[in-house]
Coordinates of C-alpha atoms and ligand atoms in Angstrom, one line a residue:
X1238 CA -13.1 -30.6 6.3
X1239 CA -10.3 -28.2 6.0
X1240 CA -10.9 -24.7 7.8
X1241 CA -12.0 -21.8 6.0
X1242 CA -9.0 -19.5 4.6
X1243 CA -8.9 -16.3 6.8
X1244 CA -10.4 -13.3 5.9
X1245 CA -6.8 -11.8 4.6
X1246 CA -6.6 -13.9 1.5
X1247 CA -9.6 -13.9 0.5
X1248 CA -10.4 -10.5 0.6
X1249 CA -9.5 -7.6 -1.7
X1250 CA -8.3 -4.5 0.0
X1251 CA -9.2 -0.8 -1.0
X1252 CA -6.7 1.9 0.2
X1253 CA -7.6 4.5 0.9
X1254 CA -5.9 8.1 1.5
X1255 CA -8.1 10.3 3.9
X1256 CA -7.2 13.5 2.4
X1257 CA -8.2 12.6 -1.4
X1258 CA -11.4 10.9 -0.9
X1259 CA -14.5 12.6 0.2
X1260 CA -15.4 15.8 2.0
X1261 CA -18.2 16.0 4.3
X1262 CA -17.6 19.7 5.3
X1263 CA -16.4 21.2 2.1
X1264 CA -13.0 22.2 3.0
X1265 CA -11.4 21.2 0.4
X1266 CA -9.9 17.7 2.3
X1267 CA -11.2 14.6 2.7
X1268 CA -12.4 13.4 6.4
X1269 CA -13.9 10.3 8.1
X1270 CA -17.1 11.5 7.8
X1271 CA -16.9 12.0 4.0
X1272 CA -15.8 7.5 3.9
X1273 CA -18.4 6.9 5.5
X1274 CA -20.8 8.7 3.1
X1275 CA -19.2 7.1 0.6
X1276 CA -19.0 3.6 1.4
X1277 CA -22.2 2.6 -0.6
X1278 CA -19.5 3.1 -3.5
X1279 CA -17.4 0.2 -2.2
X1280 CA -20.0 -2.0 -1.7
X1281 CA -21.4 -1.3 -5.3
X1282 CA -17.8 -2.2 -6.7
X1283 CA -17.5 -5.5 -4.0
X1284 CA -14.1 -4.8 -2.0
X1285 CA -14.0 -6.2 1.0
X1286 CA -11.8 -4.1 3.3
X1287 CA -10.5 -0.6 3.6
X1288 CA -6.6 0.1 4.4
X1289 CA -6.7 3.6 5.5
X1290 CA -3.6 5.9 4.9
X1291 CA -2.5 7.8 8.3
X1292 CA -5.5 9.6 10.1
X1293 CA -3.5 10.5 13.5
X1294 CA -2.6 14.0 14.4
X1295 CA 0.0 15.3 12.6
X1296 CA 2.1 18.3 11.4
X1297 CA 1.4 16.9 8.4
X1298 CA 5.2 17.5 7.1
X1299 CA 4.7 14.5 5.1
X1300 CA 0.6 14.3 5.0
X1301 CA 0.4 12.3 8.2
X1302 CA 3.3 9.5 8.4
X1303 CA 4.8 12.3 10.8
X1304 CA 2.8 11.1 13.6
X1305 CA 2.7 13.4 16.7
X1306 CA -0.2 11.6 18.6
X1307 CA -0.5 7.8 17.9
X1308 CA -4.2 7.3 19.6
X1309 CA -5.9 10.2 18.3
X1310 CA -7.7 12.2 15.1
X1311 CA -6.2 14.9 13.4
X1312 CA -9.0 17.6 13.6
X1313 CA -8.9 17.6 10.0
X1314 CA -10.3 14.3 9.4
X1315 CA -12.4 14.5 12.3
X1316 CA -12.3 12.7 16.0
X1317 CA -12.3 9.0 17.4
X1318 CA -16.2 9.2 17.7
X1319 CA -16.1 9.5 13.6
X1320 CA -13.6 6.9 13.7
X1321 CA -16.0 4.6 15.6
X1322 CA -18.5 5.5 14.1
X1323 CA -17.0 4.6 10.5
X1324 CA -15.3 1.1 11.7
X1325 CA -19.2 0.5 12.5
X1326 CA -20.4 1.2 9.3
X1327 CA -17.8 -0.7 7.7
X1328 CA -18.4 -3.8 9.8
X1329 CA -22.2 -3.7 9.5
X1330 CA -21.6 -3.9 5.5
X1331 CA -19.2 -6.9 6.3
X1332 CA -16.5 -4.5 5.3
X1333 CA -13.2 -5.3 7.0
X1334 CA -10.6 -2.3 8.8
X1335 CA -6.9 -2.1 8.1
X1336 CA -5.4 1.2 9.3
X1337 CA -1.6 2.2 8.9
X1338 CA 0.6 1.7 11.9
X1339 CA 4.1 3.9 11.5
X1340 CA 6.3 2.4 13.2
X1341 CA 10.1 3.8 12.5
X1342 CA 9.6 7.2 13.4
X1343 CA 7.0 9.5 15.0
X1344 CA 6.6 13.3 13.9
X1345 CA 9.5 15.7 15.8
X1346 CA 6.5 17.2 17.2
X1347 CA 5.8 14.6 19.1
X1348 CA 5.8 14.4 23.0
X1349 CA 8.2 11.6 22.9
X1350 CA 10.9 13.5 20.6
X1351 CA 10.5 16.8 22.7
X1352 CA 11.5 15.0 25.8
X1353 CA 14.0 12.8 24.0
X1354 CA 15.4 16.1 22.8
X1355 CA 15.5 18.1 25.8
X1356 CA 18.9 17.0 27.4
X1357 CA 20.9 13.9 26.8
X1358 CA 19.9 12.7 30.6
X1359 CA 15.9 13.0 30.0
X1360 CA 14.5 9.5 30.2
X1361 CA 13.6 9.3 26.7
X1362 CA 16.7 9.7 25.4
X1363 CA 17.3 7.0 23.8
X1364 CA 14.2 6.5 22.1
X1365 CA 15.7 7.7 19.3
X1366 CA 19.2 7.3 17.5
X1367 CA 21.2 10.0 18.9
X1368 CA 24.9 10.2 17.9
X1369 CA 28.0 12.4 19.1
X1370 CA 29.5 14.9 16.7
X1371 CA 32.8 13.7 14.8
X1372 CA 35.6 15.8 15.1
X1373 CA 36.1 16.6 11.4
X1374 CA 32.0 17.5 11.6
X1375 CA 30.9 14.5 9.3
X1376 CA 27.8 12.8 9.8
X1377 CA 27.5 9.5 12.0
X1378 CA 27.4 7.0 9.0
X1379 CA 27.3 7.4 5.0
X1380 CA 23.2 6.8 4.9
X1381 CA 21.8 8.9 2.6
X1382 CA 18.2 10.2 3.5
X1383 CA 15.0 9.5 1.1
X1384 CA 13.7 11.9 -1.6
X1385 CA 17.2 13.5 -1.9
X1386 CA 18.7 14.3 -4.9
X1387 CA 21.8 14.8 -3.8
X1388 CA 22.3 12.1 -1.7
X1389 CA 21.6 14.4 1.9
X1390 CA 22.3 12.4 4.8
X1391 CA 20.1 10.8 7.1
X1392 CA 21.3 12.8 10.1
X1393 CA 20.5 16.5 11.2
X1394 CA 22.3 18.1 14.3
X1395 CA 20.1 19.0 17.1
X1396 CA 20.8 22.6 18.4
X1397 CA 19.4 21.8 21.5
X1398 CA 22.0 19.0 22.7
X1399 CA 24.2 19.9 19.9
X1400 CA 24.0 16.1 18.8
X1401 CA 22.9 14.4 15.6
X1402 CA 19.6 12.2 15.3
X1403 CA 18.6 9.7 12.8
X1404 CA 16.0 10.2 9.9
X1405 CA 15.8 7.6 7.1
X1406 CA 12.6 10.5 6.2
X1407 CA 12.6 14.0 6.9
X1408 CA 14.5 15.8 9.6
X1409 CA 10.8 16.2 10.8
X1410 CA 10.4 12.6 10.7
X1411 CA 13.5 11.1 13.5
X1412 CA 14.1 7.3 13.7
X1413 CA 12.5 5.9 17.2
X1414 CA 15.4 3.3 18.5
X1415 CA 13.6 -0.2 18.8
X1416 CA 16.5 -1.8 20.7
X1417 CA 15.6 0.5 23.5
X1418 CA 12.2 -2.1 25.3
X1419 CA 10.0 0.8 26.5
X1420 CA 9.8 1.8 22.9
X1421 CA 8.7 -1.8 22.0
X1422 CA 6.2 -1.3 24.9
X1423 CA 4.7 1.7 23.9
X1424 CA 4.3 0.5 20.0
X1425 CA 3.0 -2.2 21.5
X1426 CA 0.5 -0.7 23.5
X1427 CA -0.7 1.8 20.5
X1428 CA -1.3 -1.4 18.3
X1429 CA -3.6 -2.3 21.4
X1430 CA -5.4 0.9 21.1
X1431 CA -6.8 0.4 17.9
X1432 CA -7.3 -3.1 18.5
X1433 CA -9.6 -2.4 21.3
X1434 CA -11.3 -0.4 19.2
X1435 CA -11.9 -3.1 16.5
X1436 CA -9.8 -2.5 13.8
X1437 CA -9.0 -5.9 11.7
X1438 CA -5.5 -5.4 10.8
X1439 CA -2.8 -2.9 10.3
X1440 CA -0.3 -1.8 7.3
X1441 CA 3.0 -1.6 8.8
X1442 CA 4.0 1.3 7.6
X1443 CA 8.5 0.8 6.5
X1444 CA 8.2 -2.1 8.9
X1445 CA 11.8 -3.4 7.3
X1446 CA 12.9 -0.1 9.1
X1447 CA 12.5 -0.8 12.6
X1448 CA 15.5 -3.1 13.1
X1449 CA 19.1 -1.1 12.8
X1450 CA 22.3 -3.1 12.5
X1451 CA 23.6 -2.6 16.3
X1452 CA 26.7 -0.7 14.9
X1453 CA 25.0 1.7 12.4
X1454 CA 27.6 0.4 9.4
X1455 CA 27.9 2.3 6.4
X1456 CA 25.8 1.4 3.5
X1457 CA 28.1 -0.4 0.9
X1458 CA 29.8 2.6 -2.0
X1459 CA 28.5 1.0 -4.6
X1460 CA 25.1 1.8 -3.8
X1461 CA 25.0 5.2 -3.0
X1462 CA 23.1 7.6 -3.4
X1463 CA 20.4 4.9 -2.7
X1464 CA 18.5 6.0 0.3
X1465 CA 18.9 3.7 3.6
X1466 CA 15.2 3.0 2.9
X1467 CA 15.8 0.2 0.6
X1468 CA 18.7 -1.0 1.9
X1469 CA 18.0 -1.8 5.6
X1470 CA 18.0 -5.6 6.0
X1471 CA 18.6 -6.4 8.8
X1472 CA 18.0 -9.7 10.9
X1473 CA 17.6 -8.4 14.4
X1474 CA 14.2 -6.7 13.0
X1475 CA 12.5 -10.1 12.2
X1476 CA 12.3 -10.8 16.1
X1477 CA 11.1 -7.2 16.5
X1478 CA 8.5 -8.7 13.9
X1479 CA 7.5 -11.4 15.6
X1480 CA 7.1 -9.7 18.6
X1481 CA 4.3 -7.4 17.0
X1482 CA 2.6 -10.5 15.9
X1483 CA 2.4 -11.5 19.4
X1484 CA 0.6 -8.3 20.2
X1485 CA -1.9 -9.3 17.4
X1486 CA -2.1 -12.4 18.5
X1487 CA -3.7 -11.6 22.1
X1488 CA -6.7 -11.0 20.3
X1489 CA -9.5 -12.9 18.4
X1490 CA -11.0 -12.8 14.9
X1491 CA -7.7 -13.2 12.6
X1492 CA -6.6 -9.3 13.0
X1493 CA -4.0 -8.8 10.3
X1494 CA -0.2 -7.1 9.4
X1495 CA 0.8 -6.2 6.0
X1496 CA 4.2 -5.1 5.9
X1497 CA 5.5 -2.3 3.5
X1498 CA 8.5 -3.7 3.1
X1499 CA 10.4 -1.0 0.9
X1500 CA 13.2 -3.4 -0.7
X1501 CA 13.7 -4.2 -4.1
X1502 CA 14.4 -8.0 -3.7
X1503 CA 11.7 -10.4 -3.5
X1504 CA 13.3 -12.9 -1.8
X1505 CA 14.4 -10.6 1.0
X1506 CA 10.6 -9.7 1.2
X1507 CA 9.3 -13.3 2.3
X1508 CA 12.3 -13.3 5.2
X1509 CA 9.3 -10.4 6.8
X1510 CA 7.1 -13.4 6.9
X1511 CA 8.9 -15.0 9.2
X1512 CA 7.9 -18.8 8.8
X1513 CA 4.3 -17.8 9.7
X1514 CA 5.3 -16.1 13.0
X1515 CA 5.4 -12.8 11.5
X1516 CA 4.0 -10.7 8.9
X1517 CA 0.9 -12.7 7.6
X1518 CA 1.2 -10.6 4.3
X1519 CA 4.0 -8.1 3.1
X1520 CA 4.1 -5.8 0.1
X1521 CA 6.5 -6.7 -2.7
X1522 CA 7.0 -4.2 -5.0
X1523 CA 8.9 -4.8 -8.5
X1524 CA 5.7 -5.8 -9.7
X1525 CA 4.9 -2.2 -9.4
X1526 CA 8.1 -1.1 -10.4
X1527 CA 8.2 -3.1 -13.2
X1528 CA 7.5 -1.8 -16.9
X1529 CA 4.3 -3.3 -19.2
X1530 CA 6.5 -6.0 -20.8
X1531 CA 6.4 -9.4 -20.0
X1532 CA 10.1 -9.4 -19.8
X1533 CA 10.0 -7.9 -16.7
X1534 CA 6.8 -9.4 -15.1
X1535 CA 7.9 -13.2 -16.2
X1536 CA 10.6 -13.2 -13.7
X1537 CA 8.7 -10.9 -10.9
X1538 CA 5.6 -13.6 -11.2
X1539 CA 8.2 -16.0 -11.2
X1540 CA 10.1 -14.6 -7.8
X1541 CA 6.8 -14.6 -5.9
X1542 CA 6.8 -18.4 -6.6
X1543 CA 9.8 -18.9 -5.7
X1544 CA 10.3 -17.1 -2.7
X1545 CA 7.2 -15.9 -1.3
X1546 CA 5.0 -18.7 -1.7
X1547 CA 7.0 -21.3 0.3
X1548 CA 6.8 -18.6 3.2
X1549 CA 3.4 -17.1 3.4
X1550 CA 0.5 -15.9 1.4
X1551 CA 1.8 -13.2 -1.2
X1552 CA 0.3 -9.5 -1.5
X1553 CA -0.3 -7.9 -4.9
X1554 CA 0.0 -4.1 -4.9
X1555 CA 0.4 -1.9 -8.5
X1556 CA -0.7 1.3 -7.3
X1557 CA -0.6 3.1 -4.5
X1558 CA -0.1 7.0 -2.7
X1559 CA 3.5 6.9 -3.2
X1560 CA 4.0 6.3 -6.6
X1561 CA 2.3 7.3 -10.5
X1562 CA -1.0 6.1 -11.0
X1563 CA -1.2 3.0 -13.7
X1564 CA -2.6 4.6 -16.5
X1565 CA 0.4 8.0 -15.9
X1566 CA 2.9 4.3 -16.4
X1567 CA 1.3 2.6 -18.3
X1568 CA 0.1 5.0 -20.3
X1569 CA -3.3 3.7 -21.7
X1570 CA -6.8 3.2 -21.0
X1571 CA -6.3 -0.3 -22.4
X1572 CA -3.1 -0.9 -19.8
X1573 CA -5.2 0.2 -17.0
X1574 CA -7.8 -2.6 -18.1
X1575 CA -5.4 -5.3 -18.3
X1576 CA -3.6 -4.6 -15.2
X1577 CA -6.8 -5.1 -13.5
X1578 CA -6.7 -8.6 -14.5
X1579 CA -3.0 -8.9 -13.3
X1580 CA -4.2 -7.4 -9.7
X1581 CA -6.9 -9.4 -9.8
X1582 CA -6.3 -12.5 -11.4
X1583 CA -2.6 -13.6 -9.8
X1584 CA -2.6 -15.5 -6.7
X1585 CA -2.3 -13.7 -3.5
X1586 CA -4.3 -10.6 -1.8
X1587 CA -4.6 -7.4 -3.5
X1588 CA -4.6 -4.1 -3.0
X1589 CA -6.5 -1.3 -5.0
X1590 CA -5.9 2.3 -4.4
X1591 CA -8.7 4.0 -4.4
X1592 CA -9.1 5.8 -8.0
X1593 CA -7.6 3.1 -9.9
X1594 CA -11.2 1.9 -10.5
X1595 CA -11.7 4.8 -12.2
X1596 CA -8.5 4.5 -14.6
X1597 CA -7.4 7.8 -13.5
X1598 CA -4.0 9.3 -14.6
X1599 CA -2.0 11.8 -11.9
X1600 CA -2.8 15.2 -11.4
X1601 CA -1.2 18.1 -13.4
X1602 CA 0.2 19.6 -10.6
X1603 CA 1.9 23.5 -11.6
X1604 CA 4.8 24.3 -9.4
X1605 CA 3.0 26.7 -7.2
X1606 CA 0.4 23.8 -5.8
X1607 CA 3.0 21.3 -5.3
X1608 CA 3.1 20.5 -1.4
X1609 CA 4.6 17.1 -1.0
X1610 CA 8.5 16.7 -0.5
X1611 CA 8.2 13.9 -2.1
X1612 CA 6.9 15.0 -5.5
X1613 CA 3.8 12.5 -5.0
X1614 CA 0.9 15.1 -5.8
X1615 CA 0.2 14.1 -8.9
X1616 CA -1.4 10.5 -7.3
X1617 CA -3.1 11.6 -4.7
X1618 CA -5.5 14.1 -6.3
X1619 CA -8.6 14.4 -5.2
X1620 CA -11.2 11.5 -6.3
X1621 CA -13.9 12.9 -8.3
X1622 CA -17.4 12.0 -7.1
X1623 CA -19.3 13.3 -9.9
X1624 CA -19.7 15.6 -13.1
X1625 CA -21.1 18.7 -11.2
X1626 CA -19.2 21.9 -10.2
X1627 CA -17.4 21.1 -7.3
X1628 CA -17.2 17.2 -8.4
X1629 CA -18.7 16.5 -4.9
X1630 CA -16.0 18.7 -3.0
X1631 CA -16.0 22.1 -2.1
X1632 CA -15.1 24.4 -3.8
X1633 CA -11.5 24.3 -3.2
X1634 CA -9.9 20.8 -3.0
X1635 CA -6.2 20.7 -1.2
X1636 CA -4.8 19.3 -4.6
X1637 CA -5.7 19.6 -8.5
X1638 CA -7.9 17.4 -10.4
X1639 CA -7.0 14.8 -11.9
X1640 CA -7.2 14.6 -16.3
X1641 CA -10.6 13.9 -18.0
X1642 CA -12.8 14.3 -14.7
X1643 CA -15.9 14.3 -17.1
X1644 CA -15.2 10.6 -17.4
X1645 CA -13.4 9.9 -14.6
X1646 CA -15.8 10.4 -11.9
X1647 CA -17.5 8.0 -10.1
X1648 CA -21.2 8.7 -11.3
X1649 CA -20.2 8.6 -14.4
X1650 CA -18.4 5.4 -14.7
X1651 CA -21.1 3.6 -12.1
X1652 CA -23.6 4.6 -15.3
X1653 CA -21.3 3.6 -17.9
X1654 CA -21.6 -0.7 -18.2
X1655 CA -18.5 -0.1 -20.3
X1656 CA -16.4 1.6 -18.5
X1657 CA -13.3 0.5 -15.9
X1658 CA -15.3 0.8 -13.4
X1659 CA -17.8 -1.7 -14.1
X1660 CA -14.5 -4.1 -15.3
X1661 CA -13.6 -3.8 -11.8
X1662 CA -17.0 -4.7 -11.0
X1663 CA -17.5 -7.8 -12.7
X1664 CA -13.8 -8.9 -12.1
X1665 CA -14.0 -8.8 -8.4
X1666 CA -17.5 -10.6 -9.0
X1667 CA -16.2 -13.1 -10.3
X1668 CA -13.7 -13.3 -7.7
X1669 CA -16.2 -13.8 -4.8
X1670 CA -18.0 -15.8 -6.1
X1671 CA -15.0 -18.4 -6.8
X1672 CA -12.9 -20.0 -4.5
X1673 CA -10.7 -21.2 -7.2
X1674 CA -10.0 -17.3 -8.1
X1675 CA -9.8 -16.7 -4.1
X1676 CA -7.6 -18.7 -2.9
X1677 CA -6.8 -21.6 -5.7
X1678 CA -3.7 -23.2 -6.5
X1679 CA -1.7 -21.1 -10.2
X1680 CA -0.2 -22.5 -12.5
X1681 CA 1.6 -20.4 -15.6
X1682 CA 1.0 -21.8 -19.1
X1683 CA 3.4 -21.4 -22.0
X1684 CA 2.5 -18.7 -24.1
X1685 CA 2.8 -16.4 -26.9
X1686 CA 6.1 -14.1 -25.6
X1687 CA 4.2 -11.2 -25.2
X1688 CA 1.3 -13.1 -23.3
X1689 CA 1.2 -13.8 -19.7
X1690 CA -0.9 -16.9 -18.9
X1691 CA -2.0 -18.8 -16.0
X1692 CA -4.7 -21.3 -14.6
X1693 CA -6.4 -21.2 -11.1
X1694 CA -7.9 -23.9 -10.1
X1695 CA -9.5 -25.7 -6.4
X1696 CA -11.7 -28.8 -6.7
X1697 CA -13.3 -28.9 -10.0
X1698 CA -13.3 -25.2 -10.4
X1699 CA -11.0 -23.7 -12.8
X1700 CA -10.3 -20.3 -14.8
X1701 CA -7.6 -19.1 -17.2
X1702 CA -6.4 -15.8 -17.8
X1703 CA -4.7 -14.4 -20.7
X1704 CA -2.7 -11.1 -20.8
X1705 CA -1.4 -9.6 -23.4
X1706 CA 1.4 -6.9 -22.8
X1707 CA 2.6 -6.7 -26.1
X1708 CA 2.2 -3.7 -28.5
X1709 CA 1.1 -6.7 -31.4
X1710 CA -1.8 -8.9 -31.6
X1711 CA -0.9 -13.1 -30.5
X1712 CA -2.0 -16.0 -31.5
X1713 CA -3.4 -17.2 -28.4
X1714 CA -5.6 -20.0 -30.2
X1715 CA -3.5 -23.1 -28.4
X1716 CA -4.8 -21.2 -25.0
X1717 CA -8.4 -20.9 -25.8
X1718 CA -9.5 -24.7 -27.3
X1719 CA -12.0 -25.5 -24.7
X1720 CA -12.9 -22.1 -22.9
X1721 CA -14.8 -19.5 -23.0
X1722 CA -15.3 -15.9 -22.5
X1723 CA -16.3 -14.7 -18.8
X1724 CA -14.9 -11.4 -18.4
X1725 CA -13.0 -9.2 -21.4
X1726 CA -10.9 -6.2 -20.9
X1727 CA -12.3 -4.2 -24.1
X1728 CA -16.0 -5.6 -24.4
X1729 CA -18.8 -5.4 -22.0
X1730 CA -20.7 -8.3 -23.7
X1731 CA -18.3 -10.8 -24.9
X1732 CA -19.8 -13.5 -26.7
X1733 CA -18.7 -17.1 -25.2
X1734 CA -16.2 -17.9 -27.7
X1735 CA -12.8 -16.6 -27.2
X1736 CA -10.9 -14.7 -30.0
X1737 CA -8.0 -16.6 -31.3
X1738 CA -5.9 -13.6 -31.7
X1739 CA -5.2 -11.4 -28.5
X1740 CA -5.3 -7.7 -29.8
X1741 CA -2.4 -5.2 -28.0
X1742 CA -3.1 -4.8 -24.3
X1743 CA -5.7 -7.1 -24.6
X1744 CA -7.1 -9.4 -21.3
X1745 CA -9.5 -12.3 -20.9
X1746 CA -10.5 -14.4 -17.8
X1747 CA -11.9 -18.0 -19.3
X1748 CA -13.7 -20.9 -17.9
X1749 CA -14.2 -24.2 -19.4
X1750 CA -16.8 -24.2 -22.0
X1751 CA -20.2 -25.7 -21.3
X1752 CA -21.2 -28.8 -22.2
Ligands
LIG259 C1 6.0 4.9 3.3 C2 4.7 5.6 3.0 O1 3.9 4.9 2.1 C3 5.1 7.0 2.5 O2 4.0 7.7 2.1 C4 5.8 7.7 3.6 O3 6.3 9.0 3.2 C5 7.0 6.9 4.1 N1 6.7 5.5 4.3 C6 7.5 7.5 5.4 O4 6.6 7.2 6.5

């Protein structure tokens, strides 16, 4: 008998982003507390883990991946005893923890910067990148830093030591240097915290990141104003990789790392997986980059069978709190439908953020409310419990609400057997309940151009799906002989037998007729 798959690529993950989700105490952001009062709402839509966006204190110069205490609770969301008390609640639904782990920089509030910054002799000096001024005053190297229009470099003099430091992020964000070992050690050690505490798994936040070439090169002309961010491969990080899997290793119960690896190339992605001694799942993203045309997701679907597969288990992410939501890109209810059966349907281990469910579109977001550098508002509005006042807030929520809350919210939808909520619903049914959609073998079928099609199958079990990203109806009746119906995109109660003709944006999952 073979062993059972681990709980990572079987399950489907539901980010989450603290500040956005619930409020227990009505102050307008979300909290630990307000999860767990909420996770009845999971359960009814049949996730089966949480990935939690940053919780730890913070400055909160970019809403909490500016770390300034590793192994603690930012007031605002509430303390460690909420935190215990919610990775109890999860795990007494059978709901698995992930929480983000930020590894390439802390906050310049934190303890360790404050030393490191004090003199150039203080012991944690070099726990950052530090560098000498030039003497015609340019920066260290040509990186430019992220969210820059104008291509600012990644360096910021120091008044203190008169010196420059390293940040691929903010100047409130500097680079910790992961050649120097006690850094390794006390990463380490934080990653020990939490898994003390019985967390499952941690997203790695820029994980790519951690690993500098020894010499600090410049980045290659022809690629500026890029930001270092998705340029930084660079081999003596995949030890550094490994070395964190060791960490997770010590312990028992499959605990999991997904990286966030930020570059644009997916075969550079499945080098993070290290031949199974590193990252057991890493985020490839021109899936979500890519535009609703099957010109561009052919080749992306393509890459992940290519160069991911051979490697590891591949992640499917097409939303999250860095980036519009699906139906702001996609731009329809009907996109948002049939992306669901993308996320859901291709092989690998997804990730939902939370609010997708819901088909929401960004946040209006006038100048005067904006608050992220950057310009990310607009996704991480608040999510919209219900059709009263408040929408199960207070009376003031940090950000704007998203468009059409009437609809949007998640009484509403729960009530509504036709809405995309319920699509979610019976989709990751379906999933559960099938090892063939779990964790079966794909295969793509030849298809109408504007169709994407593909067959899952273990054992006797088998399932199509049909996508069509095409502004035209396709004939799809080749595709169909056979099957029918399980879930549609557009109907609640689909008969059994399959339309021949795939309307715009249309999606079906299929299983071989009866009888
Ligand atoms: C990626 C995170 O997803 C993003 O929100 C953050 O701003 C950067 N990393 C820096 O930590």
């Amino acid at each position: 008998m073979t062993d059972p798959a681990p709980w990572w690529k079987t399950a489907v993950v539901y980010q989450i982003y603290p500040r956005s989700f619930a409020d227990s105490n009505g102050d307008g952001i979300g909290d630990l507390r307000g999860i767990i009062d909420r996770l009845d709402h999971l359960q009814w839509l049949g996730v089966d883990a949480i990935w939690l966006s940053p919780f730890y204190p913070s400055p909160m110069a970019d809403f909490g991946y500016d770390v300034s205490d590793y192994c603690d609770v930012d007031p605002v969301f509430g303390n460690l005893d909420d935190f215990d008390a919610l990775v109890d609640a999860c795990h007494t639904r059978g709901l698995r923890v992930v929480i983000d782990w930020v590894p390439n920089h802390t906050s310049d509030q934190h303890p360790w910067f404050q030393a490191s910054r004090s003199s150039k002799d203080d012991p944690k000096r070099d726990w950052y990148v530090w560098r000498p001024r030039n003497p015609d005053g340019s920066p260290p190297n040509n990186w430019v830093t992220s969210w820059s229009e104008d291509g600012a470099p990644a360096w910021t003099i120091d008044p203190v030591t008169d010196e420059w430091y390293l940040h691929l992020f903010l100047p409130q964000q500097p680079d910790l240097n992961w050649r120097n070992p006690g850094v390794v050690e006390a990463m380490h050690d934080v990653l020990r915290f939490w898994l003390d505490r019985g967390v499952d798994g941690f997203r790695m936040d820029v994980i790519h990141l951690i690993g500098k070439a020894e010499d600090l090169a410049d980045d290659p002309e022809e690629f500026l104003p890029l930001p270092h961010v998705v340029l930084n491969h660079e081999p003596s990080c995949l030890p550094l990789v490994e070395g964190i899997r060791s960490v997770l290793d010590e312990y028992d119960g499959d605990r999991m790392m997904v990286g966030e690896i930020g570059l644009l190339d997916t075969s550079m992605v499945a080098d993070y997986y290290v031949d199974g001694r590193g990252m057991q799942l890493a985020f490839n993203f021109p899936p979500l980059y890519a535009p609703w045309d099957t010109l561009f997701w052919r080749p992306n679907i393509d890459a992940v069978a290519t160069h991911i597969e051979p490697k590891g288990w591949p992640a499917w992410v097409l939303g999250n709190h860095d980036n519009p939501r699906q139906a702001t890109r996609y731009g329809s209810e009907e996109r948002s439908r049939a992306a669901a059966f993308l996320l859901l349907g291709l092989r690998g281990t997804p990730f939902l953020y939370a609010g997708e469910e819901l088909g929401l579109a960004d946040a209006e977001v006038p100048a005067e409310r904006v608050v992220d550098p950057g310009g990310r508002d607009g996704c991480r509005a608040p999510i919209p419990w219900d059709s009263s006042d408040d929408h199960g807030w207070g009376p003031d929520p940090w950000l704007p609400w998203p468009p059409e809350i009437d609809l949007r919210n998640v009484a509403a939808q729960v009530d509504d057997p036709a809405s995309i909520a319920n699509l979610y619903r019976r989709l990751l049914a379906a999933r559960r309940s099938s090892a063939a959609l779990q964790v079966g073998s794909q295969a793509m079928l030849d298809s109408p151009d504007s169709v994407l099609g593909w067959d899952r199958a273990e054992g006797p079990e088998r399932f199509r799906f049909l996508v069509n990203l095409g502004p035209d109806e396709a004939d799809v009746s080749s595709l169909v002989n056979g099957w029918e119906v399980l879930v549609d995109s557009l109907e609640t109660d689909h008969g059994p037998a399959p339309d021949t003709v795939l309307s715009a944006d249309h999606a079906m999952l299929l299983r071989p007729a009866a009888g």
